[in-house]
PDB file of C-alpha atoms in Angstrom:
ATOM      1  CA  MET S   9     189.962 139.716  11.685  1.00 29.00           C
ATOM      2  CA  LYS S  10     190.809 141.798  14.745  1.00 28.00           C
ATOM      3  CA  TRP S  11     191.530 139.845  17.898  1.00 30.00           C
ATOM      4  CA  ILE S  12     189.361 140.941  20.790  1.00 31.00           C
ATOM      5  CA  SER S  13     190.797 143.237  23.397  1.00 31.00           C
ATOM      6  CA  TRP S  14     190.644 140.843  26.321  1.00 30.00           C
ATOM      7  CA  PHE S  15     193.654 138.957  24.978  1.00 35.00           C
ATOM      8  CA  ASP S  16     195.611 141.742  26.688  1.00 35.00           C
ATOM      9  CA  VAL S  17     194.359 140.596  30.087  1.00 35.00           C
ATOM     10  CA  PRO S  18     197.490 139.502  32.052  1.00 36.00           C
ATOM     11  CA  PHE S  19     195.834 136.186  32.996  1.00 34.00           C
ATOM     12  CA  LEU S  20     195.514 135.230  29.334  1.00 38.00           C
ATOM     13  CA  LYS S  21     199.028 136.360  28.485  1.00 37.00           C
ATOM     14  CA  ILE S  22     200.325 133.950  31.112  1.00 34.00           C
ATOM     15  CA  VAL S  23     198.049 131.150  29.963  1.00 37.00           C
ATOM     16  CA  LEU S  24     198.677 131.401  26.252  1.00 39.00           C
ATOM     17  CA  SER S  25     202.440 131.938  26.556  1.00 39.00           C
ATOM     18  CA  GLY S  26     203.026 129.100  29.010  1.00 40.00           C
ATOM     19  CA  ALA S  27     203.838 125.450  28.544  1.00 37.00           C
ATOM     20  CA  LEU S  28     201.344 122.843  27.319  1.00 39.00           C
ATOM     21  CA  ILE S  29     198.002 123.874  28.755  1.00 45.00           C
ATOM     22  CA  ASN S  30     194.792 122.281  29.947  1.00 54.00           C
ATOM     23  CA  LEU S  31     192.381 123.996  27.560  1.00 54.00           C
ATOM     24  CA  SER S  32     189.284 122.739  29.334  1.00 52.00           C
ATOM     25  CA  THR S  33     190.288 124.489  32.551  1.00 55.00           C
ATOM     26  CA  ILE S  34     191.426 127.640  30.784  1.00 54.00           C
ATOM     27  CA  LEU S  35     188.345 127.994  28.594  1.00 55.00           C
ATOM     28  CA  GLY S  36     186.046 127.380  31.512  1.00 53.00           C
ATOM     29  CA  ALA S  37     187.780 130.072  33.571  1.00 52.00           C
ATOM     30  CA  VAL S  38     187.815 132.558  30.706  1.00 51.00           C
ATOM     31  CA  PHE S  39     184.147 132.169  29.887  1.00 49.00           C
ATOM     32  CA  LEU S  40     183.167 132.288  33.531  1.00 47.00           C
ATOM     33  CA  MET S  41     184.997 135.606  33.746  1.00 45.00           C
ATOM     34  CA  LEU S  42     183.586 137.010  30.517  1.00 46.00           C
ATOM     35  CA  PHE S  43     180.005 135.793  30.524  1.00 46.00           C
ATOM     36  CA  SER S  44     179.121 135.171  34.175  1.00 43.00           C
ATOM     37  CA  ALA S  45     176.581 137.997  34.144  1.00 39.00           C
ATOM     38  CA  SER S  46     174.702 136.472  31.214  1.00 42.00           C
ATOM     39  CA  THR S  47     174.707 132.839  32.361  1.00 41.00           C
ATOM     40  CA  GLN S  48     173.204 133.152  35.819  1.00 42.00           C
ATOM     41  CA  ALA S  49     169.890 131.511  34.960  1.00 40.00           C
ATOM     42  CA  GLU S  50     170.060 127.740  35.015  1.00 38.00           C
ATOM     43  CA  GLU S  51     167.753 127.317  32.020  1.00 41.00           C
ATOM     44  CA  ALA S  52     168.557 130.528  30.178  1.00 41.00           C
ATOM     45  CA  THR S  53     167.540 130.792  26.544  1.00 44.00           C
ATOM     46  CA  TYR S  54     169.180 133.012  23.977  1.00 45.00           C
ATOM     47  CA  GLU S  55     167.695 136.314  22.893  1.00 48.00           C
ATOM     48  CA  SER S  56     168.432 137.408  19.355  1.00 48.00           C
ATOM     49  CA  ILE S  57     170.639 140.475  19.176  1.00 47.00           C
ATOM     50  CA  ALA S  58     170.288 140.820  15.411  1.00 48.00           C
ATOM     51  CA  GLY S  59     168.266 143.856  14.440  1.00 50.00           C
ATOM     52  CA  SER S  60     165.619 144.085  11.753  1.00 55.00           C
ATOM     53  CA  ALA S  61     167.992 145.984   9.451  1.00 74.00           C
ATOM     54  CA  LEU S  62     171.597 145.446   8.406  1.00 87.00           C
ATOM     55  CA  SER S  63     174.288 148.066   8.838  1.00 90.00           C
ATOM     56  CA  ARG S  64     175.914 149.865   5.925  1.00 92.00           C
ATOM     57  CA  GLU S  65     179.078 147.781   6.460  1.00 94.00           C
ATOM     58  CA  GLU S  66     177.072 144.549   6.322  1.00 94.00           C
ATOM     59  CA  LEU S  67     175.284 145.628   3.141  1.00 94.00           C
ATOM     60  CA  ASP S  68     178.641 146.504   1.575  1.00 95.00           C
ATOM     61  CA  LEU S  69     179.869 143.028   2.503  1.00 95.00           C
ATOM     62  CA  VAL S  70     176.855 141.459   0.766  1.00 95.00           C
ATOM     63  CA  HIS S  71     177.404 143.580  -2.353  1.00 95.00           C
ATOM     64  CA  ARG S  72     181.120 142.656  -2.501  1.00 95.00           C
ATOM     65  CA  PHE S  73     180.210 138.989  -2.178  1.00 95.00           C
ATOM     66  CA  GLU S  74     177.709 139.219  -5.054  1.00 95.00           C
ATOM     67  CA  GLN S  75     180.186 141.054  -7.273  1.00 95.00           C
ATOM     68  CA  ILE S  76     182.963 138.534  -6.694  1.00 94.00           C
ATOM     69  CA  SER S  77     180.837 135.375  -6.823  1.00 92.00           C
ATOM     70  CA  GLY S  78     178.240 136.353  -9.434  1.00 93.00           C
ATOM     71  CA  GLU S  79     175.669 134.753  -7.104  1.00 92.00           C
ATOM     72  CA  GLN S  80     172.726 136.370  -5.358  1.00 95.00           C
ATOM     73  CA  PHE S  81     173.289 136.425  -1.621  1.00 96.00           C
ATOM     74  CA  PRO S  82     169.729 135.328  -0.631  1.00 96.00           C
ATOM     75  CA  GLN S  83     170.084 132.116  -2.656  1.00 94.00           C
ATOM     76  CA  PHE S  84     173.590 131.494  -1.314  1.00 93.00           C
ATOM     77  CA  PHE S  85     172.526 132.028   2.285  1.00 95.00           C
ATOM     78  CA  SER S  86     169.446 129.820   1.997  1.00 93.00           C
ATOM     79  CA  SER S  87     171.553 127.028   0.475  1.00 90.00           C
ATOM     80  CA  ALA S  88     173.964 127.156   3.437  1.00 91.00           C
ATOM     81  CA  VAL S  89     170.992 127.026   5.827  1.00 93.00           C
ATOM     82  CA  HIS S  90     169.058 124.216   4.156  1.00 91.00           C
ATOM     83  CA  GLN S  91     171.599 121.992   2.387  1.00 83.00           C
ATOM     84  CA  ARG S  92     174.136 119.750   4.069  1.00 74.00           C
ATOM     85  CA  GLU S  93     177.530 118.512   2.981  1.00 64.00           C
ATOM     86  CA  TYR S  94     176.356 114.908   2.666  1.00 59.00           C
ATOM     87  CA  CYS S  95     173.661 116.030   0.231  1.00 55.00           C
ATOM     88  CA  VAL S  96     176.435 115.715  -2.370  1.00 49.00           C
ATOM     89  CA  GLU S  97     175.899 111.967  -2.244  1.00 51.00           C
ATOM     90  CA  ILE S  98     172.348 112.264  -3.583  1.00 49.00           C
ATOM     91  CA  GLY S  99     172.551 115.461  -5.624  1.00 50.00           C
ATOM     92  CA  ASN S 100     170.750 118.741  -4.996  1.00 52.00           C
ATOM     93  CA  SER S 101     167.429 117.254  -3.912  1.00 55.00           C
ATOM     94  CA  CYS S 102     168.363 117.073  -0.227  1.00 66.00           C
ATOM     95  CA  HIS S 103     166.842 120.005   1.661  1.00 75.00           C
ATOM     96  CA  PHE S 104     166.363 120.374   5.400  1.00 86.00           C
ATOM     97  CA  SER S 105     163.991 122.710   7.162  1.00 93.00           C
ATOM     98  CA  LEU S 106     165.726 125.571   8.961  1.00 96.00           C
ATOM     99  CA  GLN S 107     167.532 124.286  12.052  1.00 95.00           C
ATOM    100  CA  LYS S 108     169.164 126.246  14.853  1.00 96.00           C
ATOM    101  CA  ARG S 109     169.781 126.227  18.574  1.00 97.00           C
ATOM    102  CA  VAL S 110     167.279 127.854  20.921  1.00 95.00           C
ATOM    103  CA  SER S 111     168.878 127.552  24.376  1.00 93.00           C
ATOM    104  CA  LYS S 112     172.111 127.710  26.319  1.00 92.00           C
ATOM    105  CA  VAL S 113     174.782 125.382  24.912  1.00 94.00           C
ATOM    106  CA  HIS S 114     176.828 123.145  27.169  1.00 92.00           C
ATOM    107  CA  PHE S 115     180.336 123.046  25.700  1.00 93.00           C
ATOM    108  CA  VAL S 116     182.200 119.817  26.501  1.00 91.00           C
ATOM    109  CA  LEU S 117     185.875 119.983  25.569  1.00 91.00           C
ATOM    110  CA  LYS S 118     187.916 116.773  25.483  1.00 90.00           C
ATOM    111  CA  GLY S 119     191.379 115.665  24.382  1.00 88.00           C
ATOM    112  CA  ALA S 120     193.009 119.050  24.926  1.00 81.00           C
ATOM    113  CA  LYS S 121     196.043 117.825  26.879  1.00 81.00           C
ATOM    114  CA  ASN S 122     197.861 115.838  24.203  1.00 81.00           C
ATOM    115  CA  PHE S 123     198.856 118.188  21.397  1.00 87.00           C
ATOM    116  CA  PRO S 124     202.148 117.407  19.639  1.00 87.00           C
ATOM    117  CA  SER S 125     203.599 120.816  20.594  1.00 87.00           C
ATOM    118  CA  ASP S 126     203.057 123.810  22.859  1.00 86.00           C
ATOM    119  CA  GLU S 127     202.494 125.969  19.775  1.00 87.00           C
ATOM    120  CA  GLU S 128     199.564 123.860  18.582  1.00 89.00           C
ATOM    121  CA  ALA S 129     198.021 123.861  22.049  1.00 89.00           C
ATOM    122  CA  LYS S 130     198.195 127.665  22.203  1.00 89.00           C
ATOM    123  CA  VAL S 131     196.807 128.024  18.675  1.00 90.00           C
ATOM    124  CA  ALA S 132     193.887 125.719  19.463  1.00 91.00           C
ATOM    125  CA  GLY S 133     193.105 127.552  22.702  1.00 90.00           C
ATOM    126  CA  GLY S 134     193.262 130.992  21.137  1.00 92.00           C
ATOM    127  CA  ALA S 135     191.197 129.940  18.107  1.00 93.00           C
ATOM    128  CA  LEU S 136     188.487 128.357  20.242  1.00 93.00           C
ATOM    129  CA  ILE S 137     188.196 131.303  22.628  1.00 93.00           C
ATOM    130  CA  GLN S 138     187.993 133.716  19.697  1.00 93.00           C
ATOM    131  CA  ALA S 139     185.426 131.665  17.763  1.00 95.00           C
ATOM    132  CA  LEU S 140     183.155 131.141  20.773  1.00 95.00           C
ATOM    133  CA  SER S 141     183.274 134.823  21.629  1.00 93.00           C
ATOM    134  CA  ASP S 142     182.514 135.871  18.030  1.00 94.00           C
ATOM    135  CA  VAL S 143     179.583 133.452  17.839  1.00 96.00           C
ATOM    136  CA  SER S 144     178.157 134.599  21.161  1.00 94.00           C
ATOM    137  CA  ASN S 145     178.413 138.253  20.114  1.00 93.00           C
ATOM    138  CA  VAL S 146     176.502 137.854  16.837  1.00 94.00           C
ATOM    139  CA  THR S 147     173.929 135.236  17.841  1.00 94.00           C
ATOM    140  CA  GLY S 148     173.249 135.859  21.508  1.00 93.00           C
ATOM    141  CA  LEU S 149     173.911 132.196  22.270  1.00 94.00           C
ATOM    142  CA  GLN S 150     175.352 131.400  25.685  1.00 92.00           C
ATOM    143  CA  PHE S 151     178.023 128.749  26.207  1.00 92.00           C
ATOM    144  CA  ASP S 152     178.295 126.944  29.527  1.00 91.00           C
ATOM    145  CA  PHE S 153     181.442 125.029  30.520  1.00 87.00           C
ATOM    146  CA  ASN S 154     179.902 123.414  33.556  1.00 82.00           C
ATOM    147  CA  ASN S 155     179.097 119.695  33.558  1.00 75.00           C
ATOM    148  CA  PRO S 156     176.006 119.128  31.345  1.00 75.00           C
ATOM    149  CA  ASN S 157     174.453 116.904  34.052  1.00 77.00           C
ATOM    150  CA  GLY S 158     172.293 114.980  31.619  1.00 77.00           C
ATOM    151  CA  SER S 159     171.389 117.947  29.402  1.00 82.00           C
ATOM    152  CA  ASP S 160     170.750 117.014  25.764  1.00 85.00           C
ATOM    153  CA  THR S 161     171.839 120.465  24.515  1.00 91.00           C
ATOM    154  CA  PHE S 162     175.585 120.410  23.994  1.00 92.00           C
ATOM    155  CA  ILE S 163     178.575 120.482  21.677  1.00 94.00           C
ATOM    156  CA  TYR S 164     181.012 117.645  22.357  1.00 92.00           C
ATOM    157  CA  PHE S 165     184.321 118.999  21.033  1.00 94.00           C
ATOM    158  CA  LEU S 166     187.095 116.393  20.781  1.00 95.00           C
ATOM    159  CA  PHE S 167     190.699 117.014  19.761  1.00 95.00           C
ATOM    160  CA  VAL S 168     191.643 113.541  18.561  1.00 95.00           C
ATOM    161  CA  ASP S 169     195.015 112.159  19.633  1.00 94.00           C
ATOM    162  CA  THR S 170     195.859 110.297  16.434  1.00 94.00           C
ATOM    163  CA  ASP S 171     198.744 108.335  17.966  1.00 93.00           C
ATOM    164  CA  GLU S 172     196.574 107.115  20.839  1.00 93.00           C
ATOM    165  CA  TYR S 173     193.774 106.158  18.447  1.00 94.00           C
ATOM    166  CA  PHE S 174     195.934 104.086  16.095  1.00 94.00           C
ATOM    167  CA  ALA S 175     197.662 102.381  19.034  1.00 95.00           C
ATOM    168  CA  ASN S 176     194.316 100.888  20.102  1.00 94.00           C
ATOM    169  CA  PRO S 177     191.278 102.085  18.098  1.00 91.00           C
ATOM    170  CA  GLU S 178     188.713 100.077  20.052  1.00 87.00           C
ATOM    171  CA  VAL S 179     189.811 101.403  23.443  1.00 88.00           C
ATOM    172  CA  TYR S 180     190.064 104.950  22.137  1.00 90.00           C
ATOM    173  CA  VAL S 181     186.564 104.896  20.670  1.00 87.00           C
ATOM    174  CA  ARG S 182     185.130 103.433  23.848  1.00 83.00           C
ATOM    175  CA  SER S 183     186.901 106.047  25.995  1.00 85.00           C
ATOM    176  CA  TRP S 184     186.494 109.193  23.909  1.00 89.00           C
ATOM    177  CA  VAL S 185     183.904 108.800  21.156  1.00 85.00           C
ATOM    178  CA  ALA S 186     181.033 106.841  22.689  1.00 68.00           C
ATOM    179  CA  ARG S 187     178.333 109.301  23.707  1.00 62.00           C
ATOM    180  CA  ASP S 188     174.930 108.271  24.989  1.00 55.00           C
ATOM    181  CA  GLY S 189     172.966 111.121  23.420  1.00 52.00           C
ATOM    182  CA  PHE S 190     173.613 110.355  19.766  1.00 50.00           C
ATOM    183  CA  ASN S 191     170.629 108.962  17.863  1.00 53.00           C
ATOM    184  CA  ASN S 192     172.587 106.124  16.269  1.00 59.00           C
ATOM    185  CA  ARG S 193     175.716 105.231  18.207  1.00 64.00           C
ATOM    186  CA  GLU S 194     176.762 102.397  15.900  1.00 69.00           C
ATOM    187  CA  ARG S 195     176.652 104.740  12.929  1.00 72.00           C
ATOM    188  CA  GLN S 196     178.602 107.284  14.931  1.00 74.00           C
ATOM    189  CA  PHE S 197     181.373 104.727  15.475  1.00 79.00           C
ATOM    190  CA  ASP S 198     181.384 103.919  11.756  1.00 82.00           C
ATOM    191  CA  TRP S 199     181.679 107.592  10.860  1.00 84.00           C
ATOM    192  CA  PHE S 200     184.537 108.077  13.306  1.00 91.00           C
ATOM    193  CA  SER S 201     186.425 105.083  11.900  1.00 90.00           C
ATOM    194  CA  GLU S 202     185.937 106.380   8.361  1.00 91.00           C
ATOM    195  CA  PHE S 203     187.049 109.827   9.505  1.00 93.00           C
ATOM    196  CA  MET S 204     190.281 108.470  11.007  1.00 95.00           C
ATOM    197  CA  ARG S 205     191.088 106.445   7.885  1.00 93.00           C
ATOM    198  CA  SER S 206     190.563 109.486   5.648  1.00 93.00           C
ATOM    199  CA  THR S 207     192.620 112.609   5.001  1.00 93.00           C
ATOM    200  CA  THR S 208     189.730 114.749   6.295  1.00 92.00           C
ATOM    201  CA  PRO S 209     191.197 116.970   9.038  1.00 95.00           C
ATOM    202  CA  CYS S 210     187.995 117.606  10.990  1.00 94.00           C
ATOM    203  CA  MET S 211     184.310 116.740  11.051  1.00 91.00           C
ATOM    204  CA  ALA S 212     181.062 117.787  12.756  1.00 91.00           C
ATOM    205  CA  LEU S 213     177.988 115.595  13.256  1.00 87.00           C
ATOM    206  CA  THR S 214     174.662 116.997  14.433  1.00 87.00           C
ATOM    207  CA  SER S 215     171.689 114.847  15.385  1.00 84.00           C
ATOM    208  CA  LYS S 216     168.477 115.669  13.519  1.00 84.00           C
ATOM    209  CA  HIS S 217     165.334 116.091  15.619  1.00 89.00           C
ATOM    210  CA  ASP S 218     161.750 116.213  14.382  1.00 91.00           C
ATOM    211  CA  ASP S 219     161.198 119.708  15.785  1.00 95.00           C
ATOM    212  CA  ASN S 220     164.287 121.022  13.877  1.00 94.00           C
ATOM    213  CA  ILE S 221     165.885 122.349  17.062  1.00 96.00           C
ATOM    214  CA  ILE S 222     169.615 121.638  17.222  1.00 95.00           C
ATOM    215  CA  ARG S 223     170.548 120.013  20.499  1.00 93.00           C
ATOM    216  CA  ASP S 224     173.591 117.741  20.274  1.00 90.00           C
ATOM    217  CA  SER S 225     176.620 118.072  18.027  1.00 91.00           C
ATOM    218  CA  TYR S 226     179.891 116.158  17.929  1.00 91.00           C
ATOM    219  CA  VAL S 227     183.062 117.781  16.611  1.00 94.00           C
ATOM    220  CA  TRP S 228     186.231 115.768  15.903  1.00 95.00           C
ATOM    221  CA  ILE S 229     189.505 117.518  15.060  1.00 97.00           C
ATOM    222  CA  LYS S 230     192.772 115.656  14.525  1.00 96.00           C
ATOM    223  CA  ASN S 231     195.402 117.190  16.770  1.00 92.00           C
ATOM    224  CA  ASN S 232     198.380 116.863  14.387  1.00 91.00           C
ATOM    225  CA  LEU S 233     197.245 119.254  11.651  1.00 92.00           C
ATOM    226  CA  GLY S 234     199.646 122.123  12.177  1.00 90.00           C
ATOM    227  CA  PRO S 235     198.631 125.629  13.350  1.00 91.00           C
ATOM    228  CA  PHE S 236     196.945 126.952  10.175  1.00 91.00           C
ATOM    229  CA  SER S 237     194.645 123.975   9.565  1.00 92.00           C
ATOM    230  CA  LEU S 238     193.994 123.568  13.269  1.00 94.00           C
ATOM    231  CA  GLU S 239     192.788 127.159  13.561  1.00 93.00           C
ATOM    232  CA  ARG S 240     190.529 126.786  10.542  1.00 93.00           C
ATOM    233  CA  CYS S 241     189.049 123.517  11.757  1.00 94.00           C
ATOM    234  CA  VAL S 242     188.128 124.987  15.130  1.00 96.00           C
ATOM    235  CA  ALA S 243     186.257 127.860  13.474  1.00 95.00           C
ATOM    236  CA  GLU S 244     184.605 125.801  10.732  1.00 93.00           C
ATOM    237  CA  GLU S 245     183.275 122.951  12.837  1.00 94.00           C
ATOM    238  CA  LEU S 246     181.881 125.302  15.475  1.00 96.00           C
ATOM    239  CA  PHE S 247     180.144 127.160  12.622  1.00 95.00           C
ATOM    240  CA  ASN S 248     178.768 123.874  11.244  1.00 93.00           C
ATOM    241  CA  SER S 249     177.362 122.873  14.642  1.00 95.00           C
ATOM    242  CA  LEU S 250     175.067 125.920  14.747  1.00 96.00           C
ATOM    243  CA  GLY S 251     172.873 125.292  11.699  1.00 94.00           C
ATOM    244  CA  LEU S 252     174.939 126.376   8.691  1.00 92.00           C
ATOM    245  CA  ASP S 253     176.963 124.279   6.279  1.00 86.00           C
ATOM    246  CA  GLU S 254     179.278 124.750   3.315  1.00 80.00           C
ATOM    247  CA  GLY S 255     176.628 123.104   1.134  1.00 67.00           C
ATOM    248  CA  VAL S 256     177.427 121.374  -2.125  1.00 63.00           C
ATOM    249  CA  GLY S 257     180.271 122.064  -4.532  1.00 65.00           C
ATOM    250  CA  VAL S 258     182.943 123.258  -2.054  1.00 70.00           C
ATOM    251  CA  ASP S 259     185.080 121.513   0.542  1.00 76.00           C
ATOM    252  CA  SER S 260     185.076 124.247   3.170  1.00 87.00           C
ATOM    253  CA  ILE S 261     183.447 127.504   4.279  1.00 90.00           C
ATOM    254  CA  PHE S 262     186.900 129.014   3.675  1.00 90.00           C
ATOM    255  CA  ASP S 263     186.525 128.224  -0.052  1.00 87.00           C
ATOM    256  CA  TRP S 264     183.547 130.583  -0.368  1.00 88.00           C
ATOM    257  CA  PRO S 265     183.936 133.609  -2.649  1.00 85.00           C
ATOM    258  CA  LEU S 266     185.266 136.663  -0.807  1.00 87.00           C
ATOM    259  CA  VAL S 267     186.495 134.506   2.091  1.00 90.00           C
ATOM    260  CA  ALA S 268     188.979 132.590  -0.089  1.00 85.00           C
ATOM    261  CA  GLN S 269     190.662 135.845  -1.105  1.00 82.00           C
ATOM    262  CA  THR S 270     191.549 136.745   2.470  1.00 82.00           C
ATOM    263  CA  GLN S 271     193.200 133.503   3.620  1.00 76.00           C
ATOM    264  CA  ALA S 272     191.198 133.884   6.837  1.00 78.00           C
ATOM    265  CA  LYS S 273     192.047 131.471   9.627  1.00 84.00           C
ATOM    266  CA  GLY S 274     189.157 132.269  11.970  1.00 91.00           C
ATOM    267  CA  LEU S 275     185.547 133.151  11.209  1.00 94.00           C
ATOM    268  CA  HIS S 276     185.323 135.777   8.467  1.00 94.00           C
ATOM    269  CA  ASP S 277     182.895 138.712   8.563  1.00 94.00           C
ATOM    270  CA  LEU S 278     180.775 136.859   5.985  1.00 95.00           C
ATOM    271  CA  HIS S 279     180.460 133.837   8.290  1.00 95.00           C
ATOM    272  CA  LEU S 280     179.479 136.064  11.211  1.00 96.00           C
ATOM    273  CA  LEU S 281     176.896 137.927   9.127  1.00 96.00           C
ATOM    274  CA  MET S 282     175.279 134.637   8.129  1.00 96.00           C
ATOM    275  CA  LEU S 283     175.153 133.496  11.755  1.00 96.00           C
ATOM    276  CA  LYS S 284     173.631 136.839  12.737  1.00 95.00           C
ATOM    277  CA  LEU S 285     170.930 136.405  10.103  1.00 96.00           C
ATOM    278  CA  LEU S 286     170.194 132.793  11.028  1.00 96.00           C
ATOM    279  CA  TYR S 287     169.726 133.691  14.695  1.00 96.00           C
ATOM    280  CA  SER S 288     167.640 136.798  14.083  1.00 93.00           C
ATOM    281  CA  VAL S 289     163.906 136.777  14.787  1.00 92.00           C
ATOM    282  CA  GLU S 290     163.083 136.934  11.073  1.00 92.00           C
ATOM    283  CA  PHE S 291     164.219 133.330  10.598  1.00 96.00           C
ATOM    284  CA  GLU S 292     162.152 130.688  12.361  1.00 96.00           C
ATOM    285  CA  VAL S 293     162.924 127.078  13.198  1.00 97.00           C
ATOM    286  CA  GLY S 294     161.262 124.781  10.651  1.00 96.00           C
ATOM    287  CA  GLN S 295     160.804 127.264   7.825  1.00 96.00           C
ATOM    288  CA  THR S 296     161.424 126.206   4.222  1.00 95.00           C
ATOM    289  CA  GLN S 297     164.252 127.144   1.882  1.00 93.00           C
ATOM    290  CA  SER S 298     161.970 129.362  -0.220  1.00 94.00           C
ATOM    291  CA  GLN S 299     160.860 131.193   2.925  1.00 96.00           C
ATOM    292  CA  THR S 300     164.485 131.764   3.900  1.00 96.00           C
ATOM    293  CA  THR S 301     165.334 133.104   0.442  1.00 96.00           C
ATOM    294  CA  ASN S 302     162.336 135.455   0.398  1.00 96.00           C
ATOM    295  CA  ARG S 303     162.903 136.751   3.930  1.00 95.00           C
ATOM    296  CA  THR S 304     166.577 137.392   3.215  1.00 96.00           C
ATOM    297  CA  SER S 305     165.659 139.378   0.095  1.00 94.00           C
ATOM    298  CA  ARG S 306     163.125 141.431   2.041  1.00 92.00           C
ATOM    299  CA  LEU S 307     165.597 142.085   4.838  1.00 90.00           C
ATOM    300  CA  LEU S 308     168.242 143.276   2.415  1.00 90.00           C
ATOM    301  CA  GLY S 309     165.725 145.465   0.630  1.00 85.00           C
ATOM    302  CA  SER S 310     164.488 147.081   3.831  1.00 73.00           C
ATOM    303  CA  SER S 311     168.060 147.844   4.878  1.00 65.00           C
ATOM    304  CA  GLU S 312     168.966 149.779   1.731  1.00 63.00           C
TER     305      GLU S 312
END
């Protein structure tokens, strides 16, 4: 994946080559600089930038995926949209209606000051800036780093200080994990405790709402993973908080056919294509898995 040109801006060279950094401050400043023109309206909603037809490069990507995987892309895409990782517990019968975000996303970044090394802090900052920019470009979603001020539309992104947690789990959970907006806070605490006891490097939780609009998501990433896993976790859990999932049978979106061959660290072109499709006007909040499969097939056919 090509890194975007604004990494050559002197401000960012200073930031990302310096000592341990305050990522919240840096990310807020960067996104204010990059997206200030598009985030003026207080209650701005996204406008899909995905066209009604795919480009030749995107069609070639779909064909390469089908050749490598032996799977039809419309079925694969609809599974990622409608199945969730925890469906594994009850087999393949767990299907959600299509869910996605429909308004500006408040991005709340926490725990970014306590990485084990300067290198990991810089990797996390660079990966998060890149992933947010890629997502905004293909979906039209806007990310706001200002205080949510009671908004229920946010991503709470926590880099977990594992040493601080194990020194006093109860205090850490009360200080960093407890969020008022989650539908079931007690279950959230249970999940976090299970997460910290496991070897799972990162996790995303999204509250389910009756109208199928995604509002609040909670991302937890252990801060002692090392640069490669840290970069992948940032990209994957942001991806998972937008309405797509790895589905059943694989551990990660980086295990998908085509993606696995590249050893990608950030979001692959296949991930970005799927986000573009999900946030295009052809795919509506609440639609069924069969509708998603059929509309994807029609869209591919009309683009040939």
